Coordinates of C-alpha atoms and ligand atoms in Angstrom, one line a residue:
X1 CA -4.4 -7.2 13.7
X2 CA -6.2 -3.4 13.5
X3 CA -4.8 -2.4 9.5
X4 CA -4.0 1.2 10.3
X5 CA -1.1 3.7 9.8
X6 CA 1.5 3.9 7.3
X7 CA 1.0 2.1 4.4
X8 CA 4.5 2.5 2.2
X9 CA 5.1 1.6 -1.9
X10 CA 7.9 1.3 -3.1
X11 CA 8.9 2.8 -6.8
X12 CA 11.5 0.9 -8.6
X13 CA 12.6 4.5 -10.4
X14 CA 12.4 6.6 -7.6
X15 CA 14.1 4.3 -5.0
X16 CA 17.2 3.4 -7.5
X17 CA 20.6 3.2 -5.7
X18 CA 18.7 3.6 -2.9
X19 CA 16.6 1.3 -2.5
X20 CA 16.5 -0.3 0.8
X21 CA 18.2 2.6 2.8
X22 CA 15.3 4.6 1.8
X23 CA 13.1 2.0 2.7
X24 CA 14.8 1.1 6.3
X25 CA 14.2 4.5 7.0
X26 CA 10.4 4.4 6.1
X27 CA 10.3 1.7 8.3
X28 CA 12.7 3.5 11.2
X29 CA 9.5 5.6 11.2
X30 CA 6.9 2.4 11.4
X31 CA 5.3 1.7 8.4
X32 CA 2.0 -0.8 8.9
X33 CA 2.1 -2.2 5.4
X34 CA 5.2 -2.3 2.7
X35 CA 4.2 -2.7 -0.8
X36 CA 7.0 -4.2 -3.2
X37 CA 5.6 -2.7 -6.4
X38 CA 8.0 -3.0 -9.6
X39 CA 6.5 -2.9 -13.0
X40 CA 9.4 -4.9 -14.9
X41 CA 9.6 -8.6 -16.2
X42 CA 13.5 -9.1 -14.0
X43 CA 11.6 -11.9 -12.0
X44 CA 15.4 -13.0 -10.6
X45 CA 15.8 -9.3 -9.4
X46 CA 11.8 -9.2 -7.8
X47 CA 12.7 -12.3 -6.3
X48 CA 15.7 -10.7 -4.8
X49 CA 14.3 -7.9 -4.1
X50 CA 11.0 -8.5 -2.5
X51 CA 13.5 -11.3 -0.5
X52 CA 15.3 -8.5 1.1
X53 CA 12.0 -6.5 2.3
X54 CA 11.1 -9.4 3.8
X55 CA 14.1 -9.2 5.7
X56 CA 13.7 -5.7 6.7
X57 CA 10.6 -6.5 7.3
X58 CA 10.8 -9.1 9.3
X59 CA 13.1 -6.8 11.7
X60 CA 10.8 -4.3 12.2
X61 CA 7.9 -6.2 12.6
X62 CA 6.5 -4.9 9.1
X63 CA 4.0 -6.6 7.1
X64 CA 5.4 -7.2 3.6
X65 CA 2.9 -6.7 0.5
X66 CA 3.8 -7.7 -3.1
X67 CA 1.5 -5.6 -5.8
X68 CA 0.3 -7.6 -8.6
X69 CA 2.3 -11.3 -8.1
X70 CA 0.7 -13.4 -5.8
X71 CA 3.1 -16.5 -6.8
X72 CA 5.4 -14.2 -5.5
X73 CA 3.8 -14.2 -2.5
X74 CA 2.8 -17.5 -1.9
X75 CA 6.3 -18.4 -2.2
X76 CA 7.8 -15.4 0.5
X77 CA 4.5 -16.4 2.1
X78 CA 3.6 -12.4 2.4
X79 CA 0.7 -10.9 1.4
X80 CA -0.3 -9.5 -1.9
X81 CA -2.7 -6.5 -3.5
X82 CA -4.4 -7.3 -6.7
X83 CA -5.9 -4.6 -8.9
X84 CA -9.3 -5.4 -10.9
X85 CA -6.7 -6.8 -13.8
X86 CA -4.2 -8.4 -11.7
X87 CA -6.4 -11.9 -11.2
X88 CA -9.7 -12.7 -9.0
X89 CA -9.5 -12.4 -5.1
X90 CA -10.7 -15.8 -4.1
X91 CA -8.4 -18.0 -5.6
X92 CA -5.8 -16.0 -4.3
X93 CA -7.2 -16.5 -0.4
X94 CA -7.2 -20.3 -0.5
X95 CA -3.5 -19.6 -2.4
X96 CA -2.2 -17.5 0.4
X97 CA -4.8 -18.8 3.9
X98 CA -6.9 -17.3 5.6
X99 CA -4.1 -14.9 7.7
X100 CA -2.9 -13.8 4.6
X101 CA -3.4 -9.8 3.7
X102 CA -5.1 -9.1 0.7
X103 CA -6.1 -6.0 -0.7
X104 CA -8.0 -5.0 -3.6
X105 CA -8.1 -1.4 -5.8
X106 CA -11.6 -0.5 -6.2
X107 CA -11.1 3.0 -7.7
X108 CA -14.1 4.7 -7.1
X109 CA -16.9 2.1 -6.9
X110 CA -18.5 1.2 -4.0
X111 CA -19.9 -1.4 -6.0
X112 CA -15.5 -3.0 -6.0
X113 CA -15.4 -3.0 -2.6
X114 CA -18.3 -4.5 -1.5
X115 CA -17.6 -7.5 -4.0
X116 CA -14.0 -7.7 -2.3
X117 CA -15.3 -7.7 0.8
X118 CA -17.6 -10.6 0.0
X119 CA -14.5 -12.7 -1.8
X120 CA -12.4 -11.9 1.1
X121 CA -9.8 -8.8 1.1
X122 CA -8.5 -7.8 4.0
X123 CA -8.8 -4.0 2.6
X124 CA -10.1 -1.9 0.1
X125 CA -7.6 0.4 -1.9
X126 CA -10.0 4.4 -3.4
X127 CA -8.2 7.0 -5.4
X128 CA -6.7 8.4 -6.6
X129 CA -7.2 11.8 -4.7
X130 CA -4.7 14.0 -5.9
X131 CA -2.1 14.5 -8.8
X132 CA 0.6 11.7 -9.0
X133 CA 3.6 11.6 -10.0
X134 CA 3.5 7.5 -9.8
X135 CA 0.8 7.0 -11.6
X136 CA -1.0 10.4 -13.1
X137 CA -3.9 8.5 -15.3
X138 CA -5.1 7.0 -12.2
X139 CA -8.8 7.5 -12.1
X140 CA -9.8 9.9 -9.7
X141 CA -11.8 9.2 -6.2
X142 CA -13.8 11.9 -3.9
X143 CA -14.0 12.1 -0.9
X144 CA -17.9 11.4 -0.6
X145 CA -16.8 8.1 -1.4
X146 CA -15.1 7.6 1.7
X147 CA -18.2 8.7 4.0
X148 CA -20.3 5.9 2.3
X149 CA -17.3 3.3 2.2
X150 CA -17.0 4.0 5.7
X151 CA -21.0 3.7 6.4
X152 CA -21.2 0.3 4.6
X153 CA -18.2 -1.5 4.7
X154 CA -16.7 -3.0 8.1
X155 CA -13.3 -3.7 6.8
X156 CA -9.8 -1.5 6.8
X157 CA -10.0 1.4 4.1
X158 CA -7.6 2.4 2.6
X159 CA -6.4 5.9 0.5
X160 CA -4.0 6.1 -2.4
X161 CA -2.7 9.1 -4.9
X162 CA -0.7 11.6 -4.7
X163 CA -1.1 11.4 -0.9
X164 CA 1.5 14.6 0.8
X165 CA 1.8 15.3 4.3
X166 CA 0.2 18.3 3.0
X167 CA -3.2 17.0 2.1
X168 CA -4.0 13.6 4.2
X169 CA -5.7 15.2 7.2
X170 CA -9.1 15.6 5.1
X171 CA -8.8 11.8 4.2
X172 CA -8.0 10.4 7.5
X173 CA -11.0 12.9 9.2
X174 CA -13.5 10.8 6.7
X175 CA -12.7 7.6 7.6
X176 CA -9.2 5.9 5.9
X177 CA -7.4 3.4 8.2
X178 CA -4.6 3.5 5.4
X179 CA -2.8 6.0 4.1
X180 CA -0.5 4.4 1.2
X181 CA 2.2 6.5 -0.3
X182 CA 5.1 6.7 -2.7
X183 CA 5.9 10.3 -3.6
X184 CA 4.7 11.5 -0.5
X185 CA 7.6 9.3 1.5
X186 CA 10.1 8.4 -0.6
X187 CA 10.4 11.7 -2.5
X188 CA 12.4 12.8 0.4
X189 CA 16.0 14.2 -0.2
X190 CA 17.6 12.3 2.5
X191 CA 16.8 9.0 4.7
X192 CA 16.1 11.3 7.8
X193 CA 13.8 13.1 5.8
X194 CA 12.1 10.0 5.2
X195 CA 11.9 9.1 8.8
X196 CA 10.4 12.0 10.0
X197 CA 7.5 11.6 7.1
X198 CA 6.9 8.6 8.1
X199 CA 6.4 9.4 11.8
X200 CA 4.1 12.5 10.7
X201 CA 2.2 10.3 8.5
X202 CA 1.5 7.8 11.8
X203 CA 0.9 11.1 14.0
X204 CA -2.0 11.9 11.1
X205 CA -3.1 8.9 12.1
X206 CA -3.7 8.6 15.7
X207 CA -7.4 8.9 16.8
Ligands
LIG1 C1 -2.9 -0.2 -1.7 C2 -2.0 0.4 -3.1 N1 -3.8 0.5 -3.8 C3 -4.0 0.9 -5.4 C4 -3.0 0.4 -6.1 C5 -3.4 0.0 -7.3 O1 -3.0 -1.3 -7.6 P1 -3.6 -1.4 -9.6 O2 -5.0 -0.9 -9.9 O3 -3.4 -3.0 -9.8 O4 -2.4 -0.5 -10.2 P2 -1.2 -0.9 -10.3 O5 -0.1 -0.1 -9.1 O6 -0.6 -2.7 -10.2 O7 -0.3 -0.4 -11.2 C6 -1.9 -0.6 -5.7 N2 -0.8 -1.2 -6.1 N3 -2.0 -0.5 -4.0
LIG2 C1 -0.2 2.9 -7.5 C2 -0.7 3.7 -7.6 N1 -2.1 3.2 -7.5 C3 -3.1 4.4 -8.0 C4 -4.5 4.1 -7.4 O1 -5.5 5.4 -8.1 O2 -5.3 3.1 -8.0 S1 -2.2 5.8 -7.7 C5 -0.8 5.2 -7.3 C6 0.6 6.0 -7.3 C7 0.6 6.3 -5.9 O3 1.9 6.9 -6.2 P1 1.8 8.3 -5.3 O4 1.7 8.5 -3.9 O5 3.5 8.8 -5.8 O6 0.6 8.7 -6.6
LIG3 MG1 -1.9 -4.4 -10.5

């Protein structure tokens, strides 16, 4: 399966009271990967929400990715996204199997991406590219790094951090396959607007 398109990421605060309706609205517009990102330690709620997302994703034939938590991903038989301090990639690949989607945060460092590729990552993520409401302190990344990554790597490239419909086109022009978005998608005023934005992000990625 080719990993290219919108990568929607949930935010528990932003989506409070409208979690499933906004996620379904995004899926309606087309989502290649959906990441469940919840930084709390409420294990019961996390399991419940992740299961609900897996059911939704099954209906829309979208791949679910769990942020940070390989054990939860294994329990639900879905993918995982690992940052640099979220645990090693190779044992996670062994845990989840060959088919699982495993993503790796590489910030603005090509060497991290090359290492992740060697250890079996399915995609590499660079960021942040713009000011981010969700993670304002994340290190920044340039379009030039994307050019280098595109010429050296044979994996799908994901961009993250402050991406909106107004600033995403240059990322695509510099070789990005996956646009990972929280606020620029789920910060919308209505479910109809979430669906419209999802469709528009996918249009940007059509070659
Ligand atoms: C697609 C994608 N890219 C990067 C990240 C950030 O991961 P990480 O550095 O582990 O930070 P947290 O998201 O865990 O705060 C991501 N989640 N998804
Ligand atoms: C979770 C995350 N990681 C980042 C990184 O650069 O690694 S930026 C980010 C937040 C993405 O949310 P928004 O689309 O609202 O900026
Ligand atoms: Mg993490």
